[in-house]
Coordinates of C-alpha atoms in Angstrom, one line a residue:
X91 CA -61.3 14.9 -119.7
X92 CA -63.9 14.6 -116.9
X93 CA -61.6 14.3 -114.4
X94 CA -59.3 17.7 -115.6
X95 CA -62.2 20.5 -115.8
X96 CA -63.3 19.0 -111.7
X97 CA -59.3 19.2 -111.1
X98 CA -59.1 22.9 -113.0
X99 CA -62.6 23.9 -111.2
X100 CA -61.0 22.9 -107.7
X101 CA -57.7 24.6 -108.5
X102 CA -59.7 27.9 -109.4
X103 CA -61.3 27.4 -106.2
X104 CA -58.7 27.5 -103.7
X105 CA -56.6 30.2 -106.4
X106 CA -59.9 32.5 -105.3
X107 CA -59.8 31.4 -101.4
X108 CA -56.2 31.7 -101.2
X109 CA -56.2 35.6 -103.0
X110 CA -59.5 36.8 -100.7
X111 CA -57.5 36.1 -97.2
X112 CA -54.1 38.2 -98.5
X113 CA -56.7 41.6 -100.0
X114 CA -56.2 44.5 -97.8
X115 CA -58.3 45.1 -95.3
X116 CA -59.1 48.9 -93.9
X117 CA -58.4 49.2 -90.2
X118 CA -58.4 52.2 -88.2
X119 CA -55.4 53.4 -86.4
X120 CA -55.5 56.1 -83.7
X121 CA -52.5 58.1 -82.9
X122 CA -51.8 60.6 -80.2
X123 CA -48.3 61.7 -78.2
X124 CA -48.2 61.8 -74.4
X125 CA -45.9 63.5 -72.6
X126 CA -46.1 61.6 -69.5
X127 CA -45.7 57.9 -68.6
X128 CA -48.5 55.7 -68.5
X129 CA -49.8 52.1 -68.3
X130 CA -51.6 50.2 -70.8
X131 CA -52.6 47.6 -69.3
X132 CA -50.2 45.9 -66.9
X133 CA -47.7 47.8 -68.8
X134 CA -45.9 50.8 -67.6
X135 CA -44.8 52.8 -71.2
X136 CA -42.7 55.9 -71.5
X137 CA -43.6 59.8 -72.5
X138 CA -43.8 59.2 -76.3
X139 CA -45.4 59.2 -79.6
X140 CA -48.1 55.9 -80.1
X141 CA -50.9 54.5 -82.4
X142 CA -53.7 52.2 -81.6
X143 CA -54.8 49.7 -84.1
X144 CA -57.4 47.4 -84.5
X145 CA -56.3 43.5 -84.9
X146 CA -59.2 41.9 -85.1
X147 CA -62.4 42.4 -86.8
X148 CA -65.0 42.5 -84.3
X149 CA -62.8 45.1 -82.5
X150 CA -62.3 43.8 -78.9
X151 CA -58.2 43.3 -78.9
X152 CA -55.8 46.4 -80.0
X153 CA -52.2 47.0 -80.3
X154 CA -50.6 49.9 -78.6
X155 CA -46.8 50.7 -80.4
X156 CA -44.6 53.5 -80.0
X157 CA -43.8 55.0 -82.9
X158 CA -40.8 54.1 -83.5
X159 CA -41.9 50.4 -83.1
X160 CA -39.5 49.8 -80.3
X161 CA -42.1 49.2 -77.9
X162 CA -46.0 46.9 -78.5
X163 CA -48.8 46.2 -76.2
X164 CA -52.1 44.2 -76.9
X165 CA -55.0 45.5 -75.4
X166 CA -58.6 43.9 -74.8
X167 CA -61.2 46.4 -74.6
X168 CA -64.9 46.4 -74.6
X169 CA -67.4 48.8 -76.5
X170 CA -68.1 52.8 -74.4
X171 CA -70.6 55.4 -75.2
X172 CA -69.0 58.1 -76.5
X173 CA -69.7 61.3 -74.1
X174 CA -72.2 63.7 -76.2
X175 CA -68.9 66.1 -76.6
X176 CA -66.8 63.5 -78.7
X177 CA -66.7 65.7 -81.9
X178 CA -62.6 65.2 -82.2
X179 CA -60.7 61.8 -81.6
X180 CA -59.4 61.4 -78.1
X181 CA -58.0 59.3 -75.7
X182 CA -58.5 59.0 -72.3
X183 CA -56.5 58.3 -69.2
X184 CA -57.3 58.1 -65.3
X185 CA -54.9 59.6 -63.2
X186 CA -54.3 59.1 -59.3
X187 CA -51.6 61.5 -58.2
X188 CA -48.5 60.7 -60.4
X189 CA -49.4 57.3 -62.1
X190 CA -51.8 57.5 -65.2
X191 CA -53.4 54.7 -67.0
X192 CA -54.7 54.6 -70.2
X193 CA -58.5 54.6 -70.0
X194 CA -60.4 54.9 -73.1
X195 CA -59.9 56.2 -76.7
X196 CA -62.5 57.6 -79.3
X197 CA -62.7 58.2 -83.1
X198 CA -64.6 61.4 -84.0
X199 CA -67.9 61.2 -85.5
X200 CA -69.1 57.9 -83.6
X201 CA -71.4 57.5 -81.0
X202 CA -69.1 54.6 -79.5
X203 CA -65.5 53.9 -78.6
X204 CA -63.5 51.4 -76.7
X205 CA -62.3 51.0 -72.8
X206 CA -60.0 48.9 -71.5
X207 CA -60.7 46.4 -68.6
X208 CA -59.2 47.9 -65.1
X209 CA -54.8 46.8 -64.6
X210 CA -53.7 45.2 -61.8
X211 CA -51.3 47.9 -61.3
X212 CA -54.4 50.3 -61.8
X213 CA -56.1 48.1 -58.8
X214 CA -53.5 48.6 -56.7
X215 CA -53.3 52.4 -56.6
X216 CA -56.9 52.7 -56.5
X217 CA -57.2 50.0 -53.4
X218 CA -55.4 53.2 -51.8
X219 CA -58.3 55.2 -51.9
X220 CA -56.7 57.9 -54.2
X221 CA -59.7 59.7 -56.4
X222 CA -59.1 59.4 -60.2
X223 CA -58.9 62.2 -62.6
X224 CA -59.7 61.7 -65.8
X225 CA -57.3 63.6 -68.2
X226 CA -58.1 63.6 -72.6
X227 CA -55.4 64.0 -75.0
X228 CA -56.0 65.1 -78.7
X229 CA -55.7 62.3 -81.0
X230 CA -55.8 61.6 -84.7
X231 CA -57.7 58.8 -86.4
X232 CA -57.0 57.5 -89.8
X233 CA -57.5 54.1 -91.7
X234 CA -54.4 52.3 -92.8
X235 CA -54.1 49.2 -95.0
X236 CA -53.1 46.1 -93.6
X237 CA -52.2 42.5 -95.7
X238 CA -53.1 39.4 -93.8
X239 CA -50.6 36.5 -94.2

């Protein structure tokens, strides 16, 4: 009988493990529409609609998909100050000439958001000497629900 309640006890153990890793967990997602083509990292993407989710939860890799899921990027970025203005969600992108690269993005209401390390492409075009701009779209910030396998 022993040897049941420890078997029953283990099984209730790993039924408990097993249903905390597939709970939904809250993860923001920022959205916003360009209507130019940019880089994200080393990736050139067209004019479109996109969203930027977390993956992880100490925040420091992010997917980049259209909306229409036909095209993904992940994204490692490291932790901004948010400029003392950052009362709506934006996301910003340096420009040199006709090439612009996604820069940094930022959720309303926090005193932080997220910049991406410097693209090889982006390293290129600046070894020229051209002057960045830096240009902010609007953007939208919303938590969705995600299952983990």
């Amino acid at each position: 009988m022993r040897r049941y309640s420890i078997l029953a006890i283990a099984l209730l153990i790993m039924t408990m493990v097993c249903a905390r890793e597939t709970s939904a967990q809250v993860d923001n997602q920022t959205e916003f529409t360009a209507s130019f083509e940019f880089y994200a990292g080393n990736t050139k993407l067209p004019a479109g609609k996109y969203v930027l989710s977390s993956t992880n939860d100490d925040l420091t890799v992010w997917e980049l998909r259209s909306s229409d899921g036909k095209v993904a990027v992940m994204l490692e970025v490291h932790d901004v100050e948010a400029p003392a203005d950052a009362a709506k969600s934006s996301v910003v992108f340096r420009k040199y000439e006709n090439k612009a690269f996604l820069y940094q993005f930022f959720e309303a209401g926090n005193t932080s958001g997220f910049e991406l390390n410097t693209s090889k492409p982006e390293q290129r075009v600046a070894k020229s000497g051209a002057a960045p701009t830096k240009h902010a779209l609007a953007a939208t910030t919303s938590k969705a629900s995600k299952k983990t396998p």
